[in-house]
Every structure is written in structure tokens, then in C-alpha cells.
Amino acid sequence: MTTKLLQVIGVLAVGGLVVGACSSSGGGSTGTAGTTGSAGSGGSAGSAGSAGSAGSAGSAGSTGRGGTTGTAGATGAGGSATAGTTGTAGATGTAGAGGAAGATGAGGTGGTTVVCTTGTGGAAGGAGTTGGGGAAGAAGAGGAAGAVGRGGTLGTGGSAGAAGGAGATGTAGAAGGAGATGTGGAAGSAGTAGAAGATGTGGTGGAPPTCQEIPSLAMGSTTFTATSSEFASCAAIPAERTCDAKPFPQGSSPALTWTAGPTGTMSYAVVFKDLSVLARTASTDPNYNRGYHYVIWDIPADKRGLPANMMGGHLSMEIPGARQWSNFNNYGWFGPCPNFDPTMPTTFNDSYALVVYALPTAKTVVPAAMTGISNVRLLDNVFKAMALATAEYRGTSSAASSGIPAGVLPPMPKPICPTDGSPMPCGCLAGP
């Protein structure tokens, strides 16, 4: 009997280990009373089986291992012990946190914009650095991709200067009555009244100022003078130096000489102007620019004149280091041509001046182009503001061209490259 009871207890104990992997053990059940002794006396009551100790909870882990199984309760003496209740499985371990997202890459720096009238685009910005991936936790999110750098801003295109159209010249006629609000027309030849303007009636007639009546442009030292061996002061300029009977705006340059400038003279500049246009046109009128024909500057201080028949080209072939500019003839000499369009005939006899400036610098600082101001006029303003002295030599011309070849008007010259630090227009004319 005893042997058989021990065998049952052993089997139940092993079963408790197997079941203990799933639940915590409860207290052992109370043992049943022992059977009656052979002597007829009642068997003593079997003592209650000890409660099976609870299985300890499984510790949390990265993947949660199961808790250790509870051991079976010992059986009460004299009675059959019931297996202890199995311990509860440990809670499943929580999943590892995901890796932190990679930092977003910084945007690429935009390219530097090149300022240019035709506006070349800025260099493309470099791509932003790609963010690194998050640490390799379970199901960690990948790092976000870096932002792509923006391209450089494109330079804006420069606007083309509007070409000044040739003003229509009024023909001489009888004196018109004054318009209520109309402006006077151009003075007719020989003092007769000008024809009615496009939006107003003709003004009263009047003679334009003569070559001698136009105020002198000379300034400073009286010993600084200019002259030409080809024509007398305020006399007619030779036809070969004008557009007369030639296609507009042909004509060759005259010889010009001057005396030494005052102390401190480092260079000279010469501007050829139509004084009559400047006298009869308001400075706010776009046609005022037509009074400025030609300029040559950065003439070395040891030079005392310009030779006849100078060639075109921005850089002078005859005077090394000098630069020249006009709207026509490959930036070279643009001479008198007051009656330039035979389809709209006029009879102007204009006064002209070759103005010589003695300058205190060897090289003139060229400003950026200005809308509504021609390059010759722009430079003439610079020379007037800085000149140590000014000399001039005048002549007249009633030259009339034989016609205007196709493609000559409107003029399309390139601008002069500024040297005052302003942005450079694309394709501008640079110095030596």
C-alpha cells in the first residue's frame, strides 16, 4: 500500500512540473480520510495536503520568456494529494522601440546669380545631405531623406533700349493761327512760320540761333584752344566730312588739333555735338539725344589732336588706349547730317561743335547706361562735371543724305561696359 501510494505521488509531482508552464499552482486539496484499520478501530484522519506553492511569474524579456512552473503541492499524509495548480505564464516582453528617424538633410545653397542683361541662370544649388537612418531597433523607422537644394535664381533679362524715331520736320508755310493748347511748330526757313504741329496749329515764325549766337562752351584756361585746318570757325564743314549726297550716315572725320591743357591734365576727350538740335529741343524730349553724335576719350595727355579719316571700332586704331563710340559706322565718326531723310525733306543748316575736355584722370570712370540718355550724352555729362578746362571749334552744315539704307535705323549698338562697379551687361564694349 505504501509503495503504491509513493508511486502515485511521484507521477503527480512530475505532472505538476509539466502543467506549471501555463498557470500558477493553487493550494493542495484536503486529503480524504484514511481507511479503517484492520483492528476494527477507525483509521486516523489523513492530514491535509500542503498547498502547492505558486509558480513564480516569468520575467519580462525582449520576447517574454514564460514564468517558471510552480511545483506540485505535497500530498497529505494518509490521503492522496492533488497536483498543485500550474503557475501563470510570465507576461510577454514589450517590443523594442523603433530607431529614431534620421535628421532631415539641410537644403543645398542656391547658386550665385550672374547679373547680366540677358540673364544667365545661377549655378544649381547642391543637393541637401540625406538624413541617416534610425538605430536598428525592431521595426525602427528609416531616417527621412534630406531635402533637395534649390537651384540658383536666374538673372533677369535686360530690357532693350527703345530706338528713337526720327522726328518729322515741319515744312515752311504761311503763319498759322495759334492753337488753343497746341505747341508751336518748328520755325520755318527764312523766318516764315512753321507748319502746324500734329496736335496743334502752327506757331509764329522765328529764326533759329546762328553759330555765333549760341553761347560758348569754352571753360577754364583761355590758353586751352582747339582748331581745324579744314574749315574756318562757324564756316561750312567740307561735304566729305558729312553725309551730303551719300547714304545716311556716311562721312569721314576731319583733322582737329588743340593746345596743351592746364596743369594736372592726364587725358583728353572729344565730343561732337549738333548745337542747333540742342538749342531747339527740350532736354526732356527723346530727340534731344540726337544732338550728341560722337565721343572719343582716354586720349593720352601727350596727344594734341585727332588725325583725319579715323577708322571705326570701339578701340581706336590711330590713338592707342583711346576708346570711341557712336550709334553708327562701327562706333566710329558720325558727322553732320541735318537733312537725313529725303522722303521727308527738310532744309536745316545746323551749327556743330567739336568740344575738347582736359581731364584730371588718365582713364575715365564709365557709369552704367541710363534709360533715355544716349551714351555720348552720358559721357559728355561726366566730362563736364570733372573737366579742368574746355575748348571747342565750330562749323555749320546743311548736308542732305541720298537715302537711308535698310537696316540702318533703328540703330542697335552694344552698350559700353561700366567701370564704376555696376553690373556688366552681356556683350558690352570693354576698354583695353
GROMACS .gro file of C-alpha atoms in nm:
model
  432
    1MET     CA    1   0.000   0.000   0.000
    2THR     CA    2   0.277   0.236   0.098
    3THR     CA    3   0.474   0.154  -0.215
    4LYS     CA    4   0.175   0.212  -0.440
    5LEU     CA    5   0.099   0.546  -0.270
    6LEU     CA    6   0.455   0.671  -0.328
    7GLN     CA    7   0.431   0.581  -0.697
    8VAL     CA    8   0.112   0.787  -0.733
    9ILE     CA    9   0.275   1.085  -0.558
   10GLY     CA   10   0.575   1.065  -0.793
   11VAL     CA   11   0.359   1.069  -1.106
   12LEU     CA   12   0.153   1.363  -0.981
   13ALA     CA   13   0.468   1.559  -0.894
   14VAL     CA   14   0.605   1.517  -1.248
   15GLY     CA   15   0.267   1.627  -1.392
   16GLY     CA   16   0.281   1.940  -1.178
   17LEU     CA   17   0.609   2.043  -1.349
   18VAL     CA   18   0.462   1.991  -1.691
   19VAL     CA   19   0.141   2.181  -1.626
   20GLY     CA   20   0.320   2.453  -1.430
   21ALA     CA   21   0.443   2.608  -1.754
   22CYS     CA   22   0.096   2.753  -1.819
   23SER     CA   23  -0.067   2.861  -1.485
   24SER     CA   24   0.012   2.939  -1.118
   25SER     CA   25  -0.049   2.650  -0.869
   26GLY     CA   26  -0.341   2.665  -0.624
   27GLY     CA   27  -0.344   2.517  -0.270
   28GLY     CA   28  -0.346   2.135  -0.247
   29SER     CA   29  -0.691   1.985  -0.182
   30THR     CA   30  -0.769   1.835   0.165
   31GLY     CA   31  -0.673   1.470   0.191
   32THR     CA   32  -0.958   1.217   0.230
   33ALA     CA   33  -0.992   1.023   0.546
   34GLY     CA   34  -0.783   0.707   0.576
   35THR     CA   35  -0.949   0.366   0.558
   36THR     CA   36  -1.047   0.182   0.877
   37GLY     CA   37  -0.765  -0.019   1.042
   38SER     CA   38  -0.769  -0.390   1.032
   39ALA     CA   39  -0.819  -0.396   1.408
   40GLY     CA   40  -1.155  -0.252   1.356
   41SER     CA   41  -1.056   0.075   1.510
   42GLY     CA   42  -1.110   0.379   1.294
   43GLY     CA   43  -0.807   0.497   1.099
   44SER     CA   44  -0.670   0.830   1.196
   45ALA     CA   45  -0.769   1.114   0.974
   46GLY     CA   46  -0.523   1.190   0.700
   47SER     CA   47  -0.369   1.531   0.739
   48ALA     CA   48  -0.450   1.786   0.469
   49GLY     CA   49  -0.202   1.812   0.184
   50SER     CA   50   0.010   2.128   0.190
   51ALA     CA   51  -0.088   2.389  -0.064
   52GLY     CA   52   0.135   2.385  -0.372
   53SER     CA   53   0.342   2.700  -0.384
   54ALA     CA   54   0.251   2.933  -0.668
   55GLY     CA   55   0.475   2.930  -0.970
   56SER     CA   56   0.681   3.249  -0.987
   57ALA     CA   57   0.585   3.486  -1.274
   58GLY     CA   58   0.802   3.473  -1.584
   59SER     CA   59   1.026   3.782  -1.602
   60ALA     CA   60   0.957   4.026  -1.884
   61GLY     CA   61   1.207   3.998  -2.163
   62SER     CA   62   1.268   4.120  -2.507
   63THR     CA   63   1.045   3.847  -2.632
   64GLY     CA   64   0.899   3.748  -2.285
   65ARG     CA   65   1.009   3.416  -2.154
   66GLY     CA   66   0.749   3.208  -1.974
   67GLY     CA   67   0.746   3.212  -1.594
   68THR     CA   68   0.894   2.918  -1.403
   69THR     CA   69   0.634   2.647  -1.339
   70GLY     CA   70   0.502   2.609  -0.984
   71THR     CA   71   0.593   2.287  -0.805
   72ALA     CA   72   0.317   2.048  -0.710
   73GLY     CA   73   0.184   2.064  -0.353
   74ALA     CA   74   0.295   1.777  -0.128
   75THR     CA   75   0.024   1.519  -0.063
   76GLY     CA   76  -0.132   1.499   0.281
   77ALA     CA   77  -0.031   1.205   0.488
   78GLY     CA   78  -0.281   0.932   0.465
   79GLY     CA   79  -0.458   1.080   0.167
   80SER     CA   80  -0.396   1.122  -0.198
   81ALA     CA   81  -0.251   1.468  -0.274
   82THR     CA   82  -0.389   1.660  -0.564
   83ALA     CA   83  -0.147   1.822  -0.804
   84GLY     CA   84  -0.088   2.194  -0.741
   85THR     CA   85  -0.230   2.442  -0.991
   86THR     CA   86   0.024   2.542  -1.255
   87GLY     CA   87   0.184   2.888  -1.236
   88THR     CA   88   0.070   3.166  -1.468
   89ALA     CA   89   0.294   3.229  -1.766
   90GLY     CA   90   0.504   3.547  -1.750
   91ALA     CA   91   0.382   3.847  -1.943
   92THR     CA   92   0.520   3.876  -2.295
   93GLY     CA   93   0.810   4.126  -2.318
   94THR     CA   94   0.732   4.453  -2.496
   95ALA     CA   95   0.880   4.501  -2.843
   96GLY     CA   96   1.200   4.709  -2.870
   97ALA     CA   97   1.135   5.077  -2.951
   98GLY     CA   98   1.186   5.180  -3.315
   99GLY     CA   99   1.503   5.367  -3.410
  100ALA     CA  100   1.479   5.747  -3.411
  101ALA     CA  101   1.418   5.899  -3.754
  102GLY     CA  102   1.730   6.037  -3.923
  103ALA     CA  103   1.763   6.415  -3.926
  104THR     CA  104   1.638   6.579  -4.245
  105GLY     CA  105   1.926   6.686  -4.473
  106ALA     CA  106   1.986   7.060  -4.500
  107GLY     CA  107   1.882   7.217  -4.830
  108GLY     CA  108   2.155   7.291  -5.082
  109THR     CA  109   2.267   7.653  -5.110
  110GLY     CA  110   2.130   7.833  -5.415
  111GLY     CA  111   2.376   7.917  -5.694
  112THR     CA  112   2.512   8.274  -5.726
  113THR     CA  113   2.322   8.478  -5.982
  114VAL     CA  114   2.526   8.644  -6.256
  115VAL     CA  115   2.385   8.981  -6.326
  116CYS     CA  116   2.352   9.027  -6.694
  117THR     CA  117   2.107   9.192  -6.923
  118THR     CA  118   2.046   8.862  -7.097
  119GLY     CA  119   2.035   8.699  -6.752
  120THR     CA  120   2.236   8.378  -6.730
  121GLY     CA  121   2.099   8.141  -6.465
  122GLY     CA  122   2.270   8.094  -6.129
  123ALA     CA  123   2.462   7.773  -6.067
  124ALA     CA  124   2.239   7.494  -5.930
  125GLY     CA  125   2.246   7.452  -5.553
  126GLY     CA  126   2.395   7.129  -5.422
  127ALA     CA  127   2.161   6.858  -5.300
  128GLY     CA  128   2.087   6.851  -4.926
  129THR     CA  129   2.262   6.584  -4.715
  130THR     CA  130   2.049   6.272  -4.678
  131GLY     CA  131   1.942   6.205  -4.317
  132GLY     CA  132   2.094   5.896  -4.157
  133GLY     CA  133   1.868   5.601  -4.084
  134GLY     CA  134   1.734   5.541  -3.728
  135ALA     CA  135   1.911   5.298  -3.491
  136ALA     CA  136   1.827   4.939  -3.568
  137GLY     CA  137   1.552   4.875  -3.313
  138ALA     CA  138   1.281   4.633  -3.405
  139ALA     CA  139   1.061   4.792  -3.668
  140GLY     CA  140   1.259   5.117  -3.633
  141ALA     CA  141   1.154   5.382  -3.892
  142GLY     CA  142   1.413   5.471  -4.157
  143GLY     CA  143   1.567   5.821  -4.150
  144ALA     CA  144   1.386   6.079  -4.365
  145ALA     CA  145   1.557   6.174  -4.691
  146GLY     CA  146   1.735   6.514  -4.695
  147ALA     CA  147   1.565   6.797  -4.878
  148VAL     CA  148   1.696   6.864  -5.229
  149GLY     CA  149   1.880   7.203  -5.263
  150ARG     CA  150   1.709   7.465  -5.472
  151GLY     CA  151   1.863   7.587  -5.795
  152GLY     CA  152   2.015   7.940  -5.808
  153THR     CA  153   1.786   8.225  -5.907
  154LEU     CA  154   1.801   8.313  -6.280
  155GLY     CA  155   1.919   8.661  -6.372
  156THR     CA  156   1.655   8.872  -6.527
  157GLY     CA  157   1.695   8.975  -6.885
  158GLY     CA  158   1.790   9.336  -6.956
  159SER     CA  159   1.535   9.541  -7.145
  160ALA     CA  160   1.643   9.673  -7.483
  161GLY     CA  161   1.666  10.050  -7.511
  162ALA     CA  162   1.393  10.189  -7.731
  163ALA     CA  163   1.521  10.333  -8.054
  164GLY     CA  164   1.442  10.699  -8.100
  165GLY     CA  165   1.241  10.754  -8.414
  166ALA     CA  166   1.332  11.039  -8.642
  167GLY     CA  167   1.114  11.342  -8.568
  168ALA     CA  168   0.901  11.464  -8.853
  169THR     CA  169   1.020  11.804  -8.973
  170GLY     CA  170   0.758  12.071  -9.042
  171THR     CA  171   0.771  12.233  -9.384
  172ALA     CA  172   0.776  12.609  -9.417
  173GLY     CA  173   0.441  12.777  -9.473
  174ALA     CA  174   0.232  13.077  -9.403
  175ALA     CA  175   0.191  13.174  -9.042
  176GLY     CA  176  -0.076  12.960  -8.879
  177GLY     CA  177  -0.301  13.089  -8.610
  178ALA     CA  178  -0.201  12.995  -8.259
  179GLY     CA  179  -0.370  12.679  -8.137
  180ALA     CA  180  -0.573  12.692  -7.818
  181THR     CA  181  -0.350  12.436  -7.647
  182GLY     CA  182  -0.115  12.326  -7.929
  183THR     CA  183   0.259  12.389  -7.908
  184GLY     CA  184   0.432  12.588  -8.177
  185GLY     CA  185   0.573  12.407  -8.476
  186ALA     CA  186   0.940  12.419  -8.574
  187ALA     CA  187   1.050  12.752  -8.714
  188GLY     CA  188   1.027  12.776  -9.092
  189SER     CA  189   1.329  12.871  -9.302
  190ALA     CA  190   1.391  13.238  -9.376
  191GLY     CA  191   1.181  13.339  -9.077
  192THR     CA  192   0.847  13.215  -9.210
  193ALA     CA  193   0.610  13.043  -8.974
  194GLY     CA  194   0.636  12.672  -8.917
  195ALA     CA  195   0.365  12.440  -9.039
  196ALA     CA  196   0.101  12.327  -8.790
  197GLY     CA  197   0.210  12.057  -8.546
  198ALA     CA  198   0.049  11.714  -8.543
  199THR     CA  199  -0.177  11.805  -8.249
  200GLY     CA  200  -0.164  12.184  -8.263
  201THR     CA  201  -0.173  12.473  -8.504
  202GLY     CA  202   0.141  12.632  -8.636
  203GLY     CA  203   0.340  12.867  -8.413
  204THR     CA  204   0.479  13.205  -8.503
  205GLY     CA  205   0.780  13.205  -8.727
  206GLY     CA  206   1.128  13.272  -8.591
  207ALA     CA  207   1.488  13.217  -8.695
  208PRO     CA  208   1.695  12.958  -8.502
  209PRO     CA  209   2.009  13.091  -8.329
  210THR     CA  210   2.312  13.120  -8.556
  211CYS     CA  211   2.650  12.959  -8.490
  212GLN     CA  212   2.780  13.284  -8.335
  213GLU     CA  213   2.464  13.340  -8.127
  214ILE     CA  214   2.477  13.005  -7.946
  215PRO     CA  215   2.658  13.057  -7.611
  216SER     CA  216   3.020  12.942  -7.599
  217LEU     CA  217   3.101  12.609  -7.437
  218ALA     CA  218   3.462  12.705  -7.356
  219MET     CA  219   3.553  12.694  -6.987
  220GLY     CA  220   3.863  12.742  -6.774
  221SER     CA  221   4.205  12.834  -6.911
  222THR     CA  222   4.187  13.076  -7.205
  223THR     CA  223   4.509  12.930  -7.344
  224PHE     CA  224   4.339  12.594  -7.396
  225THR     CA  225   4.200  12.616  -7.751
  226ALA     CA  226   4.103  12.392  -8.043
  227THR     CA  227   4.104  12.441  -8.422
  228SER     CA  228   4.084  12.260  -8.757
  229SER     CA  229   4.280  12.336  -9.073
  230GLU     CA  230   3.989  12.215  -9.288
  231PHE     CA  231   3.731  12.493  -9.227
  232ALA     CA  232   3.708  12.833  -9.064
  233SER     CA  233   3.529  12.888  -8.734
  234CYS     CA  234   3.149  12.874  -8.785
  235ALA     CA  235   3.200  12.816  -9.163
  236ALA     CA  236   3.068  12.522  -9.364
  237ILE     CA  237   3.219  12.186  -9.281
  238PRO     CA  238   3.353  12.017  -9.600
  239ALA     CA  239   3.095  11.789  -9.767
  240GLU     CA  240   3.328  11.487  -9.747
  241ARG     CA  241   3.307  11.510  -9.366
  242THR     CA  242   2.925  11.496  -9.383
  243CYS     CA  243   2.652  11.271  -9.523
  244ASP     CA  244   2.586  11.508  -9.812
  245ALA     CA  245   2.483  11.316 -10.130
  246LYS     CA  246   2.578  10.989  -9.958
  247PRO     CA  247   2.374  10.716  -9.790
  248PHE     CA  248   2.299  10.803  -9.428
  249PRO     CA  249   2.515  10.827  -9.215
  250GLN     CA  250   2.836  10.807  -9.416
  251GLY     CA  251   3.114  11.068  -9.394
  252SER     CA  252   3.477  11.082  -9.275
  253SER     CA  253   3.624  11.261  -8.974
  254PRO     CA  254   3.809  11.595  -9.004
  255ALA     CA  255   4.152  11.673  -8.856
  256LEU     CA  256   4.142  11.851  -8.519
  257THR     CA  257   4.421  11.998  -8.305
  258TRP     CA  258   4.435  12.157  -7.958
  259THR     CA  259   4.684  12.321  -7.725
  260ALA     CA  260   4.808  12.164  -7.402
  261GLY     CA  261   4.558  12.153  -7.121
  262PRO     CA  262   4.622  12.315  -6.782
  263THR     CA  263   4.849  12.168  -6.515
  264GLY     CA  264   4.710  11.837  -6.392
  265THR     CA  265   4.572  11.727  -6.729
  266MET     CA  266   4.604  11.346  -6.753
  267SER     CA  267   4.389  11.277  -7.061
  268TYR     CA  268   4.157  11.436  -7.318
  269ALA     CA  269   3.810  11.361  -7.451
  270VAL     CA  270   3.635  11.496  -7.763
  271VAL     CA  271   3.257  11.513  -7.817
  272PHE     CA  272   3.093  11.614  -8.149
  273LYS     CA  273   2.757  11.788  -8.095
  274ASP     CA  274   2.477  11.933  -8.308
  275LEU     CA  275   2.429  12.265  -8.127
  276SER     CA  276   2.115  12.354  -8.325
  277VAL     CA  277   1.932  12.038  -8.218
  278LEU     CA  278   2.025  12.109  -7.856
  279ALA     CA  279   1.909  12.471  -7.891
  280ARG     CA  280   1.569  12.393  -8.042
  281THR     CA  281   1.482  12.075  -7.845
  282ALA     CA  282   1.380  12.043  -7.482
  283SER     CA  283   1.619  11.831  -7.273
  284THR     CA  284   1.320  11.615  -7.169
  285ASP     CA  285   1.242  11.532  -7.533
  286PRO     CA  286   1.393  11.198  -7.651
  287ASN     CA  287   1.507  11.381  -7.968
  288TYR     CA  288   1.747  11.581  -7.750
  289ASN     CA  289   1.981  11.280  -7.768
  290ARG     CA  290   2.017  11.343  -8.145
  291GLY     CA  291   2.230  11.645  -8.058
  292TYR     CA  292   2.512  11.412  -7.939
  293HIS     CA  293   2.686  11.242  -8.235
  294TYR     CA  294   3.027  11.101  -8.138
  295VAL     CA  295   3.272  11.069  -7.848
  296ILE     CA  296   3.637  10.960  -7.813
  297TRP     CA  297   3.802  10.950  -7.469
  298ASP     CA  298   4.104  10.825  -7.271
  299ILE     CA  299   4.324  11.016  -7.519
  300PRO     CA  300   4.675  11.026  -7.363
  301ALA     CA  301   4.788  11.363  -7.223
  302ASP     CA  302   5.078  11.388  -7.472
  303LYS     CA  303   4.840  11.393  -7.771
  304ARG     CA  304   4.749  11.725  -7.931
  305GLY     CA  305   4.482  11.631  -8.179
  306LEU     CA  306   4.292  11.379  -8.390
  307PRO     CA  307   4.400  11.279  -8.742
  308ALA     CA  308   4.162  11.297  -9.038
  309ASN     CA  309   3.980  10.988  -9.169
  310MET     CA  310   3.980  10.788  -8.846
  311MET     CA  311   3.865  10.427  -8.864
  312GLY     CA  312   3.575  10.271  -8.678
  313GLY     CA  313   3.590  10.026  -8.390
  314HIS     CA  314   3.541  10.084  -8.018
  315LEU     CA  315   3.917  10.077  -7.957
  316SER     CA  316   4.086  10.346  -8.165
  317MET     CA  317   4.340  10.224  -8.419
  318GLU     CA  318   4.501  10.568  -8.455
  319ILE     CA  319   4.533  10.658  -8.084
  320PRO     CA  320   4.636  10.357  -7.872
  321GLY     CA  321   4.450  10.345  -7.542
  322ALA     CA  322   4.164  10.568  -7.662
  323ARG     CA  323   3.803  10.446  -7.692
  324GLN     CA  324   3.530  10.581  -7.921
  325TRP     CA  325   3.154  10.540  -7.956
  326SER     CA  326   2.862  10.642  -8.175
  327ASN     CA  327   2.533  10.487  -8.284
  328PHE     CA  328   2.665  10.429  -8.635
  329ASN     CA  329   2.971  10.348  -8.850
  330ASN     CA  330   3.101  10.072  -8.622
  331TYR     CA  331   3.121  10.308  -8.322
  332GLY     CA  332   3.335  10.550  -8.526
  333TRP     CA  333   3.286  10.904  -8.655
  334PHE     CA  334   2.924  11.014  -8.709
  335GLY     CA  335   2.936  11.353  -8.883
  336PRO     CA  336   2.684  11.624  -8.976
  337CYS     CA  337   2.359  11.511  -9.140
  338PRO     CA  338   2.081  11.759  -9.053
  339ASN     CA  339   1.860  11.662  -9.351
  340PHE     CA  340   1.894  11.287  -9.325
  341ASP     CA  341   1.568  11.156  -9.478
  342PRO     CA  342   1.493  11.251  -9.841
  343THR     CA  343   1.142  11.103  -9.810
  344MET     CA  344   1.066  11.382  -9.559
  345PRO     CA  345   1.280  11.667  -9.699
  346THR     CA  346   1.399  11.949  -9.473
  347THR     CA  347   1.630  12.247  -9.520
  348PHE     CA  348   1.816  12.267  -9.189
  349ASN     CA  349   2.154  12.442  -9.176
  350ASP     CA  350   2.275  12.335  -8.833
  351SER     CA  351   2.566  12.453  -8.620
  352TYR     CA  352   2.809  12.193  -8.482
  353ALA     CA  353   3.093  12.189  -8.228
  354LEU     CA  354   3.396  11.969  -8.166
  355VAL     CA  355   3.428  12.002  -7.786
  356VAL     CA  356   3.762  11.910  -7.623
  357TYR     CA  357   3.782  11.836  -7.249
  358ALA     CA  358   4.108  11.842  -7.045
  359LEU     CA  359   4.058  11.578  -6.773
  360PRO     CA  360   4.241  11.513  -6.442
  361THR     CA  361   4.244  11.132  -6.479
  362ALA     CA  362   4.420  10.907  -6.729
  363LYS     CA  363   4.113  10.681  -6.750
  364THR     CA  364   3.753  10.797  -6.724
  365VAL     CA  365   3.523  10.603  -6.491
  366VAL     CA  366   3.233  10.494  -6.714
  367PRO     CA  367   2.893  10.484  -6.540
  368ALA     CA  368   2.623  10.230  -6.617
  369ALA     CA  369   2.388  10.308  -6.908
  370MET     CA  370   2.078  10.513  -6.827
  371THR     CA  371   1.738  10.472  -6.987
  372GLY     CA  372   1.654  10.771  -7.208
  373ILE     CA  373   2.013  10.904  -7.210
  374SER     CA  374   2.240  10.822  -7.506
  375ASN     CA  375   2.593  10.700  -7.436
  376VAL     CA  376   2.753  11.011  -7.590
  377ARG     CA  377   2.532  11.237  -7.380
  378LEU     CA  378   2.601  11.029  -7.066
  379LEU     CA  379   2.978  11.059  -7.110
  380ASP     CA  380   2.955  11.428  -7.201
  381ASN     CA  381   2.786  11.487  -6.864
  382VAL     CA  382   3.076  11.305  -6.690
  383PHE     CA  383   3.336  11.516  -6.875
  384LYS     CA  384   3.162  11.845  -6.798
  385ALA     CA  385   3.150  11.761  -6.427
  386MET     CA  386   3.524  11.683  -6.397
  387ALA     CA  387   3.697  11.889  -6.671
  388LEU     CA  388   3.986  12.117  -6.575
  389ALA     CA  389   3.917  12.319  -6.892
  390THR     CA  390   3.703  12.300  -7.208
  391ALA     CA  391   3.779  12.417  -7.563
  392GLU     CA  392   3.564  12.399  -7.877
  393TYR     CA  393   3.574  12.455  -8.252
  394ARG     CA  394   3.253  12.517  -8.451
  395GLY     CA  395   3.127  12.470  -8.804
  396THR     CA  396   2.797  12.450  -8.995
  397SER     CA  397   2.633  12.207  -9.236
  398SER     CA  398   2.320  12.177  -9.449
  399ALA     CA  399   2.412  11.825  -9.567
  400ALA     CA  400   2.132  11.606  -9.704
  401SER     CA  401   2.174  11.231  -9.742
  402SER     CA  402   2.082  11.043 -10.062
  403GLY     CA  403   1.876  10.791  -9.862
  404ILE     CA  404   1.865  10.561  -9.561
  405PRO     CA  405   1.978  10.204  -9.637
  406ALA     CA  406   1.769   9.920  -9.498
  407GLY     CA  407   1.878   9.806  -9.153
  408VAL     CA  408   2.044  10.135  -9.052
  409LEU     CA  409   1.751  10.255  -8.842
  410PRO     CA  410   1.685  10.197  -8.566
  411PRO     CA  411   2.049  10.170  -8.452
  412MET     CA  412   2.137   9.861  -8.249
  413PRO     CA  413   2.481   9.926  -8.094
  414LYS     CA  414   2.617   9.739  -7.794
  415PRO     CA  415   2.643   9.926  -7.463
  416ILE     CA  416   2.972  10.041  -7.310
  417CYS     CA  417   3.093   9.830  -7.017
  418PRO     CA  418   3.071  10.036  -6.695
  419THR     CA  419   3.386  10.073  -6.482
  420ASP     CA  420   3.216  10.218  -6.171
  421GLY     CA  421   3.138   9.877  -6.021
  422SER     CA  422   2.792   9.845  -6.177
  423PRO     CA  423   2.681   9.504  -6.313
  424MET     CA  424   2.822   9.424  -6.656
  425PRO     CA  425   2.573   9.396  -6.943
  426CYS     CA  426   2.634   9.087  -7.156
  427GLY     CA  427   2.832   9.160  -7.474
  428CYS     CA  428   2.925   9.514  -7.364
  429LEU     CA  429   3.223   9.703  -7.512
  430ALA     CA  430   3.526   9.690  -7.281
  431GLY     CA  431   3.839   9.904  -7.277
  432PRO     CA  432   4.196   9.799  -7.350
   0.00000   0.00000   0.00000
